[in-house]
């Protein structure tokens, strides 16, 4: 029942989807936990804390490593003299998946972001081998970014559960045509999430629950 949420880039809405799916699962009585393997840009950015606020429970999320500079994890670690261990991050994610009824792992930036000195984010996704949800921007340029992300995942043998176009308004021709183009070109189901008030946790969970099919959160009808 666990899921990995990745993005085509940084700032595309991974945390909003992670919080919404985690809150949706917990609201349905499933003991779900979100995991952020590494957070940079602390304290201005703290995705695990955001999930906790949305869910109204400090037990709803955990972060394995926090670093100050708003840089790729490997770069932030090097700049601050911190030893960032890939094996420790992988083991922490695996332990979270084993200990929770459902785990939503959130990626860091895009797939090719340097995670440690020896590994990228895509390596963690591949090694965890969880069904994966791709979050992308809705407008011009997302066809290329989404296709490259889906291709990179499939090359690692990762199951792509679907793609979500975040902050979708359908205000331009590109936005209106992107869902079908992505679905056709990549053979992947596409959902659209309109802009949501991230300050209102309940409204955020409602919006994600309304926009996403059940299978996108890792729960099929009758169980998974």
Short mmCIF file of C-alpha atoms in Angstrom, two decimals:
data_model
loop_
_atom_site.label_atom_id
_atom_site.label_comp_id
_atom_site.label_asym_id
_atom_site.label_seq_id
_atom_site.Cartn_x
_atom_site.Cartn_y
_atom_site.Cartn_z
CA UNK A 1 0.00 0.00 0.00
CA UNK A 2 3.07 2.29 0.04
CA UNK A 3 3.89 4.87 -2.61
CA UNK A 4 6.78 7.06 -3.78
CA UNK A 5 5.87 10.59 -4.88
CA UNK A 6 8.42 12.06 -7.30
CA UNK A 7 8.50 15.32 -9.21
CA UNK A 8 9.67 16.46 -12.61
CA UNK A 9 11.51 19.29 -10.83
CA UNK A 10 11.66 21.18 -7.58
CA UNK A 11 8.61 23.18 -6.50
CA UNK A 12 6.12 21.26 -8.65
CA UNK A 13 3.86 20.18 -5.79
CA UNK A 14 5.28 16.92 -4.40
CA UNK A 15 4.67 18.02 -0.82
CA UNK A 16 1.07 19.04 -1.49
CA UNK A 17 0.35 15.63 -3.02
CA UNK A 18 2.24 13.81 -0.28
CA UNK A 19 0.31 15.65 2.44
CA UNK A 20 -3.00 15.18 0.68
CA UNK A 21 -2.55 11.46 0.09
CA UNK A 22 -1.26 10.86 3.62
CA UNK A 23 -4.19 12.78 5.08
CA UNK A 24 -6.63 10.95 2.80
CA UNK A 25 -5.34 7.55 3.93
CA UNK A 26 -5.38 8.52 7.61
CA UNK A 27 -8.90 9.89 7.30
CA UNK A 28 -9.93 6.47 5.99
CA UNK A 29 -8.51 4.80 9.08
CA UNK A 30 -5.20 3.68 7.55
CA UNK A 31 -2.08 4.25 9.65
CA UNK A 32 -0.20 6.21 6.99
CA UNK A 33 3.13 7.98 7.44
CA UNK A 34 4.94 10.33 5.08
CA UNK A 35 8.73 10.08 4.86
CA UNK A 36 11.09 12.76 3.58
CA UNK A 37 14.51 11.11 3.13
CA UNK A 38 16.39 14.41 3.19
CA UNK A 39 15.24 18.03 3.55
CA UNK A 40 17.36 20.99 2.54
CA UNK A 41 16.65 24.69 3.03
CA UNK A 42 15.76 24.18 6.69
CA UNK A 43 14.14 25.92 8.52
CA UNK A 44 12.47 27.91 5.74
CA UNK A 45 11.44 24.67 4.06
CA UNK A 46 10.37 21.61 6.02
CA UNK A 47 8.10 19.29 4.07
CA UNK A 48 7.61 16.79 6.89
CA UNK A 49 6.40 19.55 9.20
CA UNK A 50 3.98 20.66 6.49
CA UNK A 51 2.52 17.16 6.28
CA UNK A 52 2.20 17.07 10.06
CA UNK A 53 0.25 20.35 10.02
CA UNK A 54 -2.07 19.18 7.24
CA UNK A 55 -2.78 15.92 9.06
CA UNK A 56 -2.93 17.52 12.50
CA UNK A 57 -0.63 14.89 13.94
CA UNK A 58 3.12 14.92 14.60
CA UNK A 59 3.18 11.17 13.95
CA UNK A 60 2.01 11.68 10.35
CA UNK A 61 5.47 12.41 8.94
CA UNK A 62 9.16 11.96 9.54
CA UNK A 63 12.34 13.38 8.01
CA UNK A 64 15.53 11.34 8.08
CA UNK A 65 18.03 14.16 7.46
CA UNK A 66 17.76 17.96 7.61
CA UNK A 67 20.31 20.34 6.10
CA UNK A 68 20.40 24.14 6.09
CA UNK A 69 21.48 25.21 2.59
CA UNK A 70 18.75 25.24 -0.05
CA UNK A 71 20.77 23.04 -2.40
CA UNK A 72 20.74 19.49 -3.68
CA UNK A 73 21.31 17.19 -0.67
CA UNK A 74 24.76 16.04 -1.76
CA UNK A 75 25.85 19.63 -2.37
CA UNK A 76 24.32 20.90 0.89
CA UNK A 77 26.07 18.12 2.80
CA UNK A 78 29.43 18.91 1.20
CA UNK A 79 29.05 22.64 1.85
CA UNK A 80 28.30 22.07 5.53
CA UNK A 81 30.75 19.23 6.16
CA UNK A 82 28.02 16.68 6.83
CA UNK A 83 28.47 13.03 5.90
CA UNK A 84 25.28 11.95 4.13
CA UNK A 85 25.08 8.17 3.90
CA UNK A 86 23.02 6.61 1.10
CA UNK A 87 22.86 3.29 2.93
CA UNK A 88 21.46 5.02 6.02
CA UNK A 89 18.82 6.88 4.00
CA UNK A 90 17.79 3.69 2.18
CA UNK A 91 17.62 1.72 5.43
CA UNK A 92 15.57 4.47 7.10
CA UNK A 93 13.05 4.49 4.26
CA UNK A 94 12.81 0.70 4.27
CA UNK A 95 12.26 0.66 8.03
CA UNK A 96 9.47 3.23 7.68
CA UNK A 97 7.78 1.16 4.98
CA UNK A 98 7.99 -1.96 7.14
CA UNK A 99 6.75 -0.23 10.30
CA UNK A 100 3.76 1.60 8.83
CA UNK A 101 0.53 0.31 7.35
CA UNK A 102 1.09 2.71 4.46
CA UNK A 103 4.09 4.89 3.70
CA UNK A 104 4.25 7.83 1.30
CA UNK A 105 7.89 8.61 0.48
CA UNK A 106 8.48 12.07 -0.96
CA UNK A 107 11.35 12.70 -3.35
CA UNK A 108 13.76 15.63 -3.37
CA UNK A 109 13.62 17.83 -6.46
CA UNK A 110 13.73 15.80 -9.67
CA UNK A 111 15.05 12.29 -10.25
CA UNK A 112 18.60 13.25 -11.25
CA UNK A 113 19.23 15.43 -8.20
CA UNK A 114 22.42 14.32 -6.38
CA UNK A 115 21.22 12.71 -3.15
CA UNK A 116 24.63 11.72 -1.74
CA UNK A 117 28.15 11.72 -3.09
CA UNK A 118 27.50 8.35 -4.72
CA UNK A 119 23.77 8.26 -5.53
CA UNK A 120 20.93 10.27 -7.06
CA UNK A 121 17.26 10.44 -6.08
CA UNK A 122 16.40 7.99 -8.87
CA UNK A 123 18.62 5.38 -7.22
CA UNK A 124 16.56 5.58 -4.03
CA UNK A 125 13.33 5.27 -6.00
CA UNK A 126 14.65 2.22 -7.83
CA UNK A 127 16.04 0.53 -4.72
CA UNK A 128 12.84 1.02 -2.72
CA UNK A 129 10.86 -0.38 -5.69
CA UNK A 130 7.54 1.22 -4.71
CA UNK A 131 4.72 2.17 -7.08
CA UNK A 132 5.43 5.77 -8.04
CA UNK A 133 3.34 8.86 -8.69
CA UNK A 134 4.80 11.62 -10.86
CA UNK A 135 3.90 15.22 -10.01
CA UNK A 136 4.36 17.78 -12.77
CA UNK A 137 3.52 21.34 -13.68
CA UNK A 138 0.40 21.90 -15.74
CA UNK A 139 1.59 24.38 -18.33
CA UNK A 140 3.96 24.72 -21.26
CA UNK A 141 7.08 22.55 -21.03
CA UNK A 142 5.60 19.76 -18.95
CA UNK A 143 5.32 17.31 -21.85
CA UNK A 144 9.10 16.97 -22.12
CA UNK A 145 9.79 16.97 -18.36
CA UNK A 146 7.09 14.41 -17.64
CA UNK A 147 8.13 12.09 -20.47
CA UNK A 148 11.77 12.15 -19.36
CA UNK A 149 10.76 11.40 -15.78
CA UNK A 150 8.50 8.50 -16.72
CA UNK A 151 11.16 7.10 -19.04
CA UNK A 152 13.84 7.28 -16.32
CA UNK A 153 11.59 5.45 -13.87
CA UNK A 154 10.70 2.70 -16.27
CA UNK A 155 14.35 2.15 -17.17
CA UNK A 156 14.84 1.31 -13.48
CA UNK A 157 11.89 -1.07 -13.57
CA UNK A 158 9.74 1.23 -11.43
CA UNK A 159 5.96 0.95 -11.74
CA UNK A 160 4.47 4.34 -12.61
CA UNK A 161 1.00 4.51 -11.08
CA UNK A 162 0.08 7.82 -12.69
CA UNK A 163 0.93 11.46 -13.28
CA UNK A 164 -0.64 14.46 -11.58
CA UNK A 165 -0.63 17.93 -13.13
CA UNK A 166 -0.57 20.30 -10.18
CA UNK A 167 -2.27 23.73 -9.99
CA UNK A 168 -4.27 22.87 -13.09
CA UNK A 169 -6.66 25.60 -14.25
CA UNK A 170 -7.06 24.88 -17.96
CA UNK A 171 -6.46 28.54 -18.69
CA UNK A 172 -4.26 27.97 -21.77
CA UNK A 173 -4.32 25.67 -24.76
CA UNK A 174 -1.18 23.99 -23.44
CA UNK A 175 -2.84 23.22 -20.12
CA UNK A 176 -6.03 21.95 -21.71
CA UNK A 177 -4.22 19.63 -24.11
CA UNK A 178 -1.40 18.43 -21.81
CA UNK A 179 -3.34 15.74 -19.90
CA UNK A 180 -4.32 13.82 -23.03
CA UNK A 181 -0.90 14.29 -24.64
CA UNK A 182 0.90 12.96 -21.56
CA UNK A 183 -1.47 10.03 -21.23
CA UNK A 184 -1.13 9.07 -24.90
CA UNK A 185 2.62 9.55 -25.22
CA UNK A 186 3.55 7.79 -21.99
CA UNK A 187 0.76 5.23 -21.57
CA UNK A 188 0.08 6.51 -18.06
CA UNK A 189 -3.16 7.75 -16.44
CA UNK A 190 -3.23 11.48 -15.72
CA UNK A 191 -5.10 13.41 -13.03
CA UNK A 192 -5.34 17.17 -12.59
CA UNK A 193 -5.27 19.00 -9.27
CA UNK A 194 -6.53 22.60 -9.20
CA UNK A 195 -4.86 25.25 -7.02
CA UNK A 196 -5.60 24.59 -3.35
CA UNK A 197 -5.34 26.60 -0.15
CA UNK A 198 -2.31 24.99 1.47
CA UNK A 199 -3.07 26.78 4.75
CA UNK A 200 -6.29 24.78 5.13
CA UNK A 201 -5.31 21.17 5.78
CA UNK A 202 -8.81 19.75 5.57
CA UNK A 203 -9.50 21.53 2.29
CA UNK A 204 -6.20 20.30 0.87
CA UNK A 205 -6.99 16.67 1.71
CA UNK A 206 -10.50 17.09 0.26
CA UNK A 207 -9.08 18.54 -2.97
CA UNK A 208 -6.58 15.70 -3.42
CA UNK A 209 -9.21 13.08 -2.62
CA UNK A 210 -11.58 14.62 -5.17
CA UNK A 211 -8.97 14.98 -7.91
CA UNK A 212 -7.18 11.64 -7.70
CA UNK A 213 -8.56 8.19 -8.52
CA UNK A 214 -8.29 5.68 -5.65
CA UNK A 215 -5.53 3.77 -7.45
CA UNK A 216 -3.28 6.85 -7.43
CA UNK A 217 -2.87 6.68 -3.66
CA UNK A 218 -1.98 3.01 -3.73
CA UNK A 219 -5.34 1.57 -2.69
CA UNK A 220 -7.37 -0.30 -5.25
CA UNK A 221 -10.97 -1.23 -4.70
CA UNK A 222 -10.95 -4.26 -2.44
CA UNK A 223 -7.35 -3.69 -1.33
CA UNK A 224 -3.90 -3.69 -2.85
#
